[in-house]
Coordinates of C-alpha atoms in Angstrom, one line a residue:
M232 CA 23.6 23.8 -8.4
S233 CA 21.1 23.0 -5.7
D234 CA 21.4 19.8 -3.8
T235 CA 17.7 19.5 -3.0
F236 CA 14.6 19.1 -5.1
K237 CA 11.0 19.5 -3.7
L238 CA 8.4 17.6 -5.5
T239 CA 4.7 18.2 -4.7
L240 CA 2.5 15.1 -5.1
A241 CA -1.2 15.7 -5.7
Q242 CA -3.2 12.5 -5.0
L243 CA -6.5 13.9 -6.2
N244 CA -10.0 12.8 -7.5
P245 CA -10.8 14.1 -11.0
T246 CA -14.3 14.0 -12.4
L247 CA -14.4 12.4 -15.9
G248 CA -15.3 15.0 -18.5
D249 CA -15.2 18.0 -16.1
F250 CA -12.1 19.5 -17.7
A251 CA -12.7 22.9 -16.1
G252 CA -13.2 21.4 -12.6
N253 CA -10.1 19.2 -13.0
A254 CA -8.0 22.1 -14.2
A255 CA -9.2 24.2 -11.3
K256 CA -8.0 21.4 -8.9
A257 CA -4.7 21.3 -10.7
R258 CA -4.3 25.1 -10.3
A259 CA -5.2 24.9 -6.6
A260 CA -2.6 22.2 -6.1
W261 CA -0.1 24.4 -8.1
D262 CA -0.8 27.3 -5.7
Q263 CA 0.0 25.0 -2.7
A264 CA 3.2 23.8 -4.5
K265 CA 4.2 27.4 -5.2
A266 CA 3.5 28.4 -1.6
A267 CA 5.8 25.6 -0.4
D268 CA 8.5 26.7 -2.8
A269 CA 8.3 23.4 -4.7
D270 CA 10.2 22.7 -7.9
M271 CA 7.6 20.6 -9.5
L272 CA 3.9 19.6 -9.0
A273 CA 3.0 16.0 -10.2
L274 CA -0.6 15.1 -11.0
P275 CA -1.8 11.6 -11.9
E276 CA -2.2 9.9 -15.3
M277 CA -5.1 11.3 -17.4
F278 CA -5.9 13.8 -14.7
I279 CA -7.3 16.5 -17.0
T280 CA -10.0 14.2 -18.5
G281 CA -10.5 11.8 -15.7
Y282 CA -10.0 8.1 -16.1
Q283 CA -11.1 5.8 -17.7
A284 CA -12.7 7.8 -20.5
Q285 CA -13.1 4.7 -22.7
D286 CA -14.3 5.5 -26.2
L287 CA -14.9 9.1 -25.4
V288 CA -11.2 9.6 -26.2
L289 CA -12.0 8.5 -29.8
K290 CA -14.0 11.6 -30.3
P291 CA -11.6 14.2 -31.7
A292 CA -13.5 17.1 -30.1
F293 CA -13.1 15.5 -26.6
T294 CA -9.3 15.1 -27.0
K295 CA -8.8 18.4 -28.6
H296 CA -10.7 20.1 -25.8
A297 CA -8.5 18.3 -23.3
M298 CA -5.4 19.5 -25.1
A299 CA -6.6 23.1 -25.1
I300 CA -7.2 22.9 -21.3
V301 CA -3.6 21.7 -20.9
D302 CA -2.3 24.6 -22.9
Q303 CA -4.4 27.0 -20.8
L304 CA -3.1 25.4 -17.6
A305 CA 0.4 26.0 -18.8
A306 CA -0.4 29.6 -19.6
D307 CA -2.1 30.2 -16.2
C308 CA 0.8 28.7 -14.2
T309 CA 3.9 30.4 -15.5
D310 CA 5.7 31.8 -12.5
G311 CA 6.2 28.9 -10.2
P312 CA 6.7 25.1 -10.1
T313 CA 6.8 23.0 -13.2
I314 CA 3.7 20.8 -13.7
G315 CA 3.4 17.2 -14.8
V316 CA -0.1 16.2 -15.9
G317 CA -1.7 13.4 -17.7
H318 CA -4.2 13.7 -20.7
P319 CA -4.9 12.2 -24.1
L320 CA -2.9 13.6 -27.0
L321 CA -3.9 13.6 -30.7
T322 CA -1.0 14.3 -33.0
D323 CA -0.3 13.4 -36.6
G324 CA -3.5 11.4 -36.7
M325 CA -2.4 9.2 -33.7
L326 CA -4.0 9.1 -30.3
Y327 CA -1.7 8.7 -27.2
N328 CA -1.9 8.4 -23.5
A329 CA 0.4 11.4 -22.7
Y330 CA 2.0 13.1 -19.7
S331 CA 2.9 16.7 -20.4
V332 CA 5.5 18.7 -18.5
L333 CA 4.5 22.4 -18.3
Q334 CA 7.1 25.1 -17.7
G335 CA 7.4 28.7 -18.5
G336 CA 3.8 29.0 -19.9
K337 CA 4.1 26.2 -22.4
V338 CA 4.6 22.5 -22.8
K339 CA 8.2 21.8 -22.2
T340 CA 8.1 18.1 -23.1
R341 CA 5.7 15.2 -23.5
V342 CA 6.0 11.6 -22.5
L343 CA 3.9 9.0 -24.4
K344 CA 2.8 5.8 -22.8
H345 CA 4.6 2.8 -24.3
F346 CA 3.1 -0.3 -22.7
L347 CA -0.7 -0.2 -23.1
P348 CA -2.6 -2.5 -20.7
N349 CA -5.1 -4.7 -22.5
D350 CA -6.5 -7.0 -19.8
G351 CA -9.0 -6.7 -16.9
V352 CA -10.7 -3.4 -17.1
F353 CA -8.3 -1.9 -19.6
D354 CA -8.6 -1.7 -23.4
E355 CA -5.8 0.7 -24.1
K356 CA -4.4 -1.1 -27.2
R357 CA -7.8 -0.5 -28.8
L358 CA -7.7 3.2 -28.0
Y359 CA -4.2 4.5 -28.1
A360 CA -1.1 4.2 -30.2
E361 CA 2.1 2.8 -28.6
G362 CA 4.4 5.7 -27.7
P363 CA 8.2 5.4 -28.2
V364 CA 10.4 4.8 -25.2
A365 CA 11.7 8.3 -24.3
G366 CA 14.6 9.5 -22.3
P367 CA 14.5 11.6 -19.1
Y368 CA 13.7 15.4 -19.0
S369 CA 15.5 18.0 -16.9
I370 CA 13.9 20.0 -14.2
D371 CA 16.9 21.7 -12.5
P372 CA 18.7 20.4 -10.7
L373 CA 17.9 16.8 -11.7
R374 CA 16.8 14.6 -14.6
I375 CA 13.4 12.8 -14.2
G376 CA 12.3 9.7 -16.0
T377 CA 8.5 9.2 -16.3
P378 CA 7.2 5.8 -17.0
I379 CA 3.4 6.1 -17.2
C380 CA 1.6 3.5 -15.1
E381 CA 2.0 0.2 -17.0
D382 CA 5.4 1.3 -18.3
A383 CA 6.7 0.7 -14.8
W384 CA 5.4 -2.8 -14.6
Y385 CA 8.1 -4.0 -16.9
S386 CA 11.8 -3.4 -16.9
D387 CA 12.2 -2.2 -20.5
V388 CA 11.2 1.5 -20.0
T389 CA 12.8 2.0 -16.6
E390 CA 16.1 0.5 -17.6
T391 CA 16.2 2.7 -20.7
L392 CA 15.5 5.7 -18.5
S393 CA 18.3 4.7 -16.1
E394 CA 20.7 4.1 -18.9
T395 CA 20.0 7.5 -20.5
G396 CA 20.6 9.5 -17.3
A397 CA 17.4 9.6 -15.2
E398 CA 18.1 10.3 -11.6
I399 CA 14.6 9.6 -10.1
L400 CA 11.6 7.9 -11.6
L401 CA 8.2 9.6 -11.4
V402 CA 5.4 7.1 -12.2
P403 CA 1.9 8.8 -12.7
N404 CA -0.9 6.3 -12.4
G405 CA -4.6 5.7 -12.8
S406 CA -4.6 2.3 -11.0
P407 CA -8.0 1.0 -9.8
Y408 CA -8.5 -1.0 -6.7
F409 CA -8.9 -4.7 -6.4
R410 CA -8.4 -6.7 -3.2
D411 CA -4.6 -6.8 -2.3
K412 CA -3.7 -4.6 -5.3
H413 CA -1.3 -2.5 -3.2
D414 CA 0.9 -5.5 -2.6
V415 CA 1.0 -6.2 -6.3
R416 CA 2.0 -2.6 -7.1
M417 CA 4.6 -2.5 -4.4
A418 CA 6.2 -5.7 -5.7
H419 CA 6.5 -4.3 -9.2
M420 CA 7.9 -1.0 -8.1
V421 CA 10.4 -2.5 -5.7
A422 CA 11.6 -4.6 -8.6
R423 CA 12.1 -1.4 -10.7
V424 CA 14.0 0.3 -7.9
V425 CA 16.3 -2.7 -7.4
E426 CA 17.0 -3.0 -11.1
T427 CA 17.7 0.8 -11.7
D428 CA 19.1 1.8 -8.2
L429 CA 17.0 4.9 -8.5
P430 CA 14.4 6.5 -6.2
L431 CA 10.8 5.9 -7.4
V432 CA 7.7 8.0 -6.9
Y433 CA 4.4 6.1 -7.4
L434 CA 1.6 8.6 -7.7
N435 CA -2.0 7.3 -8.0
M436 CA -5.3 9.1 -8.2
V437 CA -8.3 8.6 -6.0
G438 CA -12.1 8.5 -6.6
G439 CA -14.7 6.4 -8.2
Q440 CA -15.5 6.0 -11.9
D441 CA -18.5 3.8 -12.7
D442 CA -17.5 0.4 -11.2
Q443 CA -13.9 1.3 -10.5
M444 CA -12.4 2.9 -7.5
F445 CA -9.0 4.5 -7.7
D446 CA -7.6 4.1 -4.2
G447 CA -4.5 6.3 -4.0
G448 CA -2.0 4.9 -1.6
S449 CA 0.8 6.7 -3.4
F450 CA 4.3 6.0 -2.2
V451 CA 8.0 6.9 -2.6
L452 CA 10.8 4.3 -2.5
N453 CA 14.5 4.8 -2.1
P454 CA 17.1 2.5 -3.7
G455 CA 17.0 -0.9 -2.2
G456 CA 13.2 -0.6 -1.9
A457 CA 13.2 1.4 1.4
L458 CA 9.8 3.1 1.9
A459 CA 10.3 6.9 2.4
V460 CA 6.7 8.1 2.0
Q461 CA 3.3 6.4 1.9
L462 CA 0.0 8.4 1.5
P463 CA -3.4 7.3 2.7
K464 CA -5.8 5.1 0.8
F465 CA -8.8 6.8 -0.8
D466 CA -8.2 10.3 0.5
E467 CA -7.3 13.4 -1.5
V468 CA -3.8 14.5 -0.3
I469 CA -1.3 17.0 -1.4
T470 CA 2.2 16.5 0.1
H471 CA 5.7 17.7 -0.5
V472 CA 8.6 15.3 -0.9
I473 CA 12.2 16.5 -0.6
F474 CA 15.0 14.8 -2.6
T475 CA 18.6 15.4 -1.5
R476 CA 21.7 14.8 -3.5
T477 CA 24.1 12.4 -1.8
P478 CA 27.4 10.8 -2.8
D479 CA 25.4 7.8 -3.9
G480 CA 22.8 9.8 -5.9
W481 CA 19.5 11.4 -5.1
R482 CA 17.5 10.2 -2.1
A483 CA 14.0 11.0 -0.8
E484 CA 13.9 12.3 2.7
Q485 CA 11.6 10.5 5.1
G486 CA 8.0 11.9 5.1
E487 CA 4.6 10.8 6.2
R488 CA 4.0 7.0 6.1
T489 CA 0.3 6.4 6.7
P490 CA -0.5 2.8 7.6
H491 CA -3.2 1.2 5.4
P492 CA -6.3 -0.4 6.8
N493 CA -7.0 -4.1 6.5
I494 CA -8.8 -5.7 3.5
W495 CA -12.2 -5.8 5.2
E496 CA -12.1 -2.0 5.8
Q497 CA -10.7 -1.3 2.4
D498 CA -13.5 -3.3 0.7
Y499 CA -16.1 -1.6 2.8
R500 CA -14.7 1.8 2.0
V501 CA -14.6 1.0 -1.7
M502 CA -18.3 0.2 -1.6
V503 CA -19.0 3.5 0.3
E504 CA -16.8 5.7 -1.8
S505 CA -17.9 4.2 -5.1
L506 CA -21.5 4.9 -4.3
R507 CA -20.7 8.4 -3.0
D508 CA -18.7 9.3 -6.1
Y509 CA -21.2 7.6 -8.5
L510 CA -24.0 9.7 -7.1
R511 CA -21.9 12.9 -7.1
K512 CA -20.6 12.4 -10.6
T513 CA -23.9 11.5 -12.1
G514 CA -25.8 14.3 -10.4
F515 CA -27.9 12.4 -7.8
A516 CA -28.0 13.4 -4.1
K517 CA -30.5 10.8 -2.7
V518 CA -31.1 7.1 -3.0
L519 CA -33.9 4.6 -2.1
L520 CA -33.9 0.9 -1.8
G521 CA -36.2 -2.0 -0.9
L522 CA -35.6 -3.0 2.6
S523 CA -36.7 -6.6 3.1
G524 CA -35.4 -7.4 6.5
G525 CA -32.7 -9.6 5.0
I526 CA -29.0 -9.2 5.2
D527 CA -28.2 -7.9 1.7
S528 CA -30.6 -4.9 1.8
A529 CA -29.4 -4.2 5.4
I530 CA -25.8 -3.9 4.4
V531 CA -26.7 -1.8 1.3
A532 CA -28.8 0.5 3.4
T533 CA -25.8 0.9 5.8
I534 CA -23.4 1.6 2.9
A535 CA -25.8 4.2 1.5
A536 CA -26.1 5.9 4.9
D537 CA -22.4 5.9 5.3
A538 CA -21.9 7.3 1.8
L539 CA -24.6 10.0 1.7
G540 CA -25.9 10.4 5.3
P541 CA -29.1 8.8 6.6
E542 CA -31.2 11.8 5.7
N543 CA -30.5 11.1 2.0
V544 CA -31.6 7.4 2.1
R545 CA -35.2 6.3 1.8
C546 CA -35.9 2.6 2.7
V547 CA -39.1 1.0 1.5
M548 CA -40.7 -2.1 2.9
L549 CA -42.9 -3.9 0.3
P550 CA -44.5 -6.7 2.2
S551 CA -46.7 -9.6 0.8
E552 CA -48.5 -12.4 2.6
Y553 CA -45.2 -14.3 2.6
T554 CA -43.3 -11.6 4.4
S555 CA -42.7 -12.8 8.0
A556 CA -43.3 -10.7 11.0
H557 CA -39.6 -10.8 12.0
S558 CA -38.7 -9.4 8.5
L559 CA -40.9 -6.4 9.1
E560 CA -39.5 -6.0 12.6
D561 CA -35.9 -6.4 11.3
A562 CA -36.3 -3.9 8.5
T563 CA -37.9 -1.4 10.9
E564 CA -35.0 -1.8 13.3
V565 CA -32.3 -1.3 10.6
A566 CA -34.0 1.9 9.4
H567 CA -34.3 3.1 13.0
N568 CA -30.7 2.3 13.8
L569 CA -29.4 4.1 10.8
G570 CA -31.8 7.0 11.1
C571 CA -33.2 6.5 7.6
K572 CA -36.8 7.2 6.4
L573 CA -38.8 4.0 6.2
D574 CA -42.0 3.8 4.0
T575 CA -44.2 0.8 3.7
V576 CA -46.0 0.0 0.4
P577 CA -47.9 -3.4 0.6
I578 CA -48.0 -5.3 -2.7
S579 CA -51.0 -7.5 -1.9
G580 CA -53.4 -5.2 -3.8
P581 CA -51.3 -4.9 -7.0
R582 CA -50.5 -8.6 -6.9
A583 CA -54.2 -9.5 -6.7
A584 CA -54.8 -7.2 -9.7
V585 CA -52.1 -8.8 -11.8
T586 CA -53.2 -12.3 -10.8
E587 CA -56.7 -11.5 -11.9
A588 CA -55.5 -10.0 -15.2
L589 CA -53.4 -13.1 -16.0
S590 CA -55.9 -15.7 -14.6
P591 CA -57.5 -16.4 -18.0
L592 CA -54.1 -17.1 -19.5
F593 CA -52.6 -19.0 -16.5
Q594 CA -55.8 -21.1 -16.0
G595 CA -55.0 -24.8 -15.7
T596 CA -51.3 -24.3 -15.1
T597 CA -49.3 -25.1 -11.9
E598 CA -48.3 -22.1 -9.8
G599 CA -44.6 -21.6 -9.6
I600 CA -41.7 -19.3 -10.4
A601 CA -43.7 -17.1 -12.8
E602 CA -46.1 -16.2 -10.0
E603 CA -43.3 -15.7 -7.5
N604 CA -41.5 -13.4 -9.8
I605 CA -44.6 -11.2 -10.2
Q606 CA -44.0 -10.2 -6.6
S607 CA -40.4 -9.2 -7.3
R608 CA -41.4 -7.3 -10.4
L609 CA -44.1 -5.4 -8.7
R610 CA -41.6 -4.3 -6.1
G611 CA -39.3 -3.2 -8.8
L612 CA -42.1 -1.3 -10.5
L613 CA -43.1 0.5 -7.3
L614 CA -39.6 1.4 -6.3
M615 CA -38.9 2.8 -9.8
A616 CA -42.0 4.8 -9.6
L617 CA -40.8 6.3 -6.3
S618 CA -37.4 6.9 -7.9
N619 CA -38.9 8.7 -10.9
K620 CA -41.2 10.8 -8.7
F621 CA -38.7 12.0 -6.2
G622 CA -35.5 11.9 -8.2
E623 CA -33.8 9.3 -5.9
M624 CA -31.6 6.7 -7.5
L625 CA -32.8 3.2 -6.8
L626 CA -30.1 0.9 -5.4
T627 CA -30.2 -2.8 -6.2
T628 CA -29.0 -5.2 -3.5
G629 CA -27.9 -8.5 -5.1
N630 CA -24.6 -10.0 -3.8
K631 CA -22.1 -11.6 -6.1
S632 CA -23.3 -15.1 -5.3
E633 CA -26.8 -14.3 -6.5
V634 CA -25.6 -12.3 -9.5
A635 CA -23.4 -15.3 -10.5
V636 CA -26.1 -17.9 -10.5
G637 CA -29.0 -15.7 -11.5
Y638 CA -30.8 -15.9 -8.2
A639 CA -32.4 -12.6 -8.9
T640 CA -35.4 -11.4 -10.9
I641 CA -34.7 -9.4 -14.0
Y642 CA -36.9 -6.3 -14.1
G643 CA -37.7 -7.1 -10.5
D644 CA -35.2 -7.0 -7.6
M645 CA -32.4 -6.3 -10.2
A646 CA -34.0 -2.9 -11.1
G647 CA -31.9 0.0 -10.1
G648 CA -29.0 2.3 -11.0
Y649 CA -26.2 1.0 -8.8
N650 CA -25.4 -2.1 -6.8
P651 CA -22.8 -1.5 -4.1
I652 CA -22.4 -5.2 -3.2
K653 CA -22.3 -6.6 -6.8
D654 CA -18.8 -8.0 -6.3
L655 CA -19.2 -9.2 -2.7
Y656 CA -19.9 -12.9 -2.2
K657 CA -22.6 -13.8 0.3
M658 CA -20.2 -15.2 3.0
R659 CA -18.3 -11.9 2.8
V660 CA -21.6 -10.0 3.2
F661 CA -22.1 -11.7 6.6
E662 CA -18.5 -10.9 7.7
T663 CA -18.8 -7.3 6.4
C664 CA -22.0 -6.8 8.5
R665 CA -20.1 -8.0 11.5
W666 CA -17.1 -5.7 10.7
R667 CA -19.4 -2.6 10.3
N668 CA -21.2 -3.3 13.5
T669 CA -18.0 -3.1 15.5
H670 CA -16.1 -0.4 13.5
H671 CA -16.7 3.2 12.7
R672 CA -14.5 5.7 10.9
D673 CA -14.6 9.5 10.2
W674 CA -15.5 8.9 6.6
M675 CA -18.7 7.1 7.5
M676 CA -21.7 9.4 7.6
G677 CA -23.9 6.9 9.3
P678 CA -24.2 6.3 13.0
K679 CA -21.8 4.3 15.2
G680 CA -22.6 1.0 16.7
A681 CA -24.3 -2.3 15.8
V682 CA -26.7 -0.9 13.2
I683 CA -27.5 -4.3 11.7
P684 CA -29.4 -6.5 14.1
Q685 CA -27.8 -9.8 15.0
R686 CA -31.0 -11.6 14.0
I687 CA -30.5 -10.5 10.4
I688 CA -27.0 -11.9 10.4
N689 CA -28.0 -15.2 12.1
K690 CA -31.3 -16.1 10.3
P691 CA -31.3 -18.3 7.1
P692 CA -31.5 -16.2 4.0
S693 CA -34.9 -16.2 2.1
A694 CA -36.4 -14.4 -0.8
E695 CA -39.8 -14.9 0.9
L696 CA -41.7 -15.3 -2.4
R697 CA -43.6 -18.4 -1.1
A698 CA -44.4 -20.0 2.3
D699 CA -41.4 -21.2 4.3
Q700 CA -38.9 -20.5 1.5
K701 CA -35.2 -20.7 2.1
D702 CA -32.3 -19.9 -0.3
E703 CA -31.0 -23.4 0.3
D704 CA -34.1 -24.9 -1.3
S705 CA -32.6 -23.9 -4.6
L706 CA -28.9 -23.4 -3.9
P707 CA -26.2 -25.2 -1.9
P708 CA -25.2 -23.7 1.5
Y709 CA -23.5 -20.4 0.8
E710 CA -20.1 -21.6 2.2
V711 CA -20.2 -24.3 -0.4
L712 CA -21.6 -22.2 -3.2
D713 CA -19.1 -19.4 -2.7
D714 CA -16.1 -21.7 -2.8
I715 CA -17.3 -23.2 -6.0
L716 CA -18.0 -19.7 -7.5
E717 CA -14.6 -18.4 -6.5
R718 CA -13.0 -21.4 -8.2
L719 CA -15.1 -21.2 -11.4
V720 CA -15.4 -17.4 -11.7
D721 CA -12.4 -15.8 -9.9
K722 CA -9.8 -18.4 -10.5
D723 CA -11.1 -19.9 -13.8
Q724 CA -10.7 -23.4 -12.5
S725 CA -12.3 -26.4 -14.2
I726 CA -15.0 -28.7 -13.0
A727 CA -12.3 -31.3 -12.3
D728 CA -10.5 -28.8 -10.1
C729 CA -13.6 -28.2 -8.0
V730 CA -14.3 -31.9 -7.7
A731 CA -10.6 -32.5 -6.6
A732 CA -11.2 -29.8 -3.9
G733 CA -13.9 -32.0 -2.5
H734 CA -17.1 -30.7 -4.1
D735 CA -19.9 -32.9 -5.4
P736 CA -19.6 -33.3 -9.2
A737 CA -23.4 -32.8 -9.8
T738 CA -23.5 -29.7 -7.7
V739 CA -20.5 -28.2 -9.5
K740 CA -22.0 -28.9 -12.9
K741 CA -25.3 -27.3 -11.8
I742 CA -23.5 -24.2 -10.6
E743 CA -21.5 -23.9 -13.8
H744 CA -24.8 -24.2 -15.8
L745 CA -26.4 -21.5 -13.8
I746 CA -23.5 -19.2 -14.3
Y747 CA -23.6 -19.5 -18.0
I748 CA -27.4 -19.2 -18.5
S749 CA -27.5 -16.1 -16.3
E750 CA -25.1 -14.2 -18.5
Y751 CA -28.1 -12.3 -20.1
K752 CA -29.2 -11.1 -16.7
R753 CA -25.7 -9.7 -15.9
F754 CA -25.6 -8.0 -19.3
Q755 CA -28.6 -6.0 -18.2
S756 CA -27.6 -5.5 -14.6
A757 CA -26.7 -2.2 -12.8
P758 CA -23.0 -1.4 -12.4
G759 CA -21.5 -1.9 -8.9
A760 CA -18.3 -1.4 -6.9
R761 CA -15.4 -3.5 -8.2
L762 CA -13.6 -5.4 -5.3
T763 CA -11.8 -8.1 -7.2
N764 CA -10.0 -8.5 -10.5
R765 CA -12.8 -10.8 -11.7
A766 CA -15.8 -8.6 -11.2
F767 CA -18.8 -9.0 -13.4
W768 CA -18.5 -6.4 -16.2
L769 CA -15.2 -5.4 -17.9
D770 CA -13.1 -8.0 -16.0
R771 CA -15.1 -11.0 -17.3
R772 CA -16.6 -10.8 -20.8
Y773 CA -18.6 -13.9 -21.8
P774 CA -21.1 -14.5 -24.6
I775 CA -24.8 -14.7 -23.8
A776 CA -25.6 -17.5 -26.2
N777 CA -23.2 -20.3 -25.3
R778 CA -23.7 -24.1 -25.3
W779 CA -20.3 -25.1 -24.1
R780 CA -19.9 -26.8 -20.8
D781 CA -16.7 -28.1 -19.2
P782 CA -16.4 -31.9 -19.8
S783 CA -13.5 -32.3 -17.4
G784 CA -15.7 -33.6 -14.5
E785 CA -17.3 -36.4 -16.5

């Protein structure tokens, strides 16, 4: 009996619904594993279909097609390493999240996910049946236990596997990013290793799916929690891990241990890769956006240039009589620094036409928000016209602070197909601009250097919909607003908690009210990169019609 076992880990990026493409990636990885004389190739959770498929898995035709692809993959890969691959399974009228082990041209065994996550972005209890806790399977010369993703977050499944003879734990995952998520994963996996005294392989996928980014960062732990292997964040990687039998059991040999970047870089890369993959997976190659000369559109333009290349980004300036000269200059400088095309479409003519058309109905009323929002909606109309004409996806540029309190015009500046900064609070926008101006990486397709002018970072934010307008005319300073929002939205704190932290009660109540009455806008907003575990969409599901307000601050 051999005293070594070579496991090939495929940290790859599937495309949801592209069964043939995903299977081709699996076969290419298997070829590499075979060339390396590996004993087994491991692919992530739900790799054949892509993840998360949501209600698509409830279509029997979808799941049956995926199952047929798995059978064909087994038939295509007979003379070489065993394959472990995730997919949905429909059997006896029940739908499961499954991991199939393929060997000798057929399915050798299947593991069915037991613990189904039902929080945050996950609804697996709604979709899948709970699988039984299974024992390990044998791939000579060892016995492998496979807890699927959430199964390894609790001790029940891994302890059962240990007690029934597992010698290593292989954990396939589809685990999406949120800030500091890697530390959470590592803490859970170290706990499983300590409890079972077994080596553990944590295999994650990479790539974007709608708002979610699967960030990879796969790793291997030896008993005691010692790190043997750590793969890069966000990159597709195929690597080979050698396990050796020792008097104390199987141990992973030391392999690559790639250091992970800091949170600022990870957040920025999530925004870049999410946009890049969203475009690729939806069939778009180019984008456009309104470039106002403000900080939000500047960072979105930079993200787009880094994701797609400057030649695939069209920036459009849509000035009115309220647009300052420095905004025109700043927008021009951003586009020049990035190397993006810049078009200018003044809205003064269209605005005059709309004003004239509405004048009989608006006569005798005081000019206010309705007139201001006409400007924003005209910009949205013109940008969407360009998008339709040239096949370029329109990006919207509202940060999380604005999205939270509704400081955006529905059918105006909210128009668009994707929002890279939807989960980035305004104060983080400032810091992200500073970070990007001083850092450049190989995965960025935009130019090096300070692409965002310092004046954009320094000047007071303004929507420029009326003379001398500033955001602080309507909102608290962003350092105050963001702290309140993080407490109310991200931490689910009460009004009383915010007041106890030093905030003015009336201000907190105003912000709470704005959050609730803006729910209808968020319901119609574009998807955007998820950076936190309280992003606006699947993480936070609130009713639109809602009269409740927190009485704790009264």
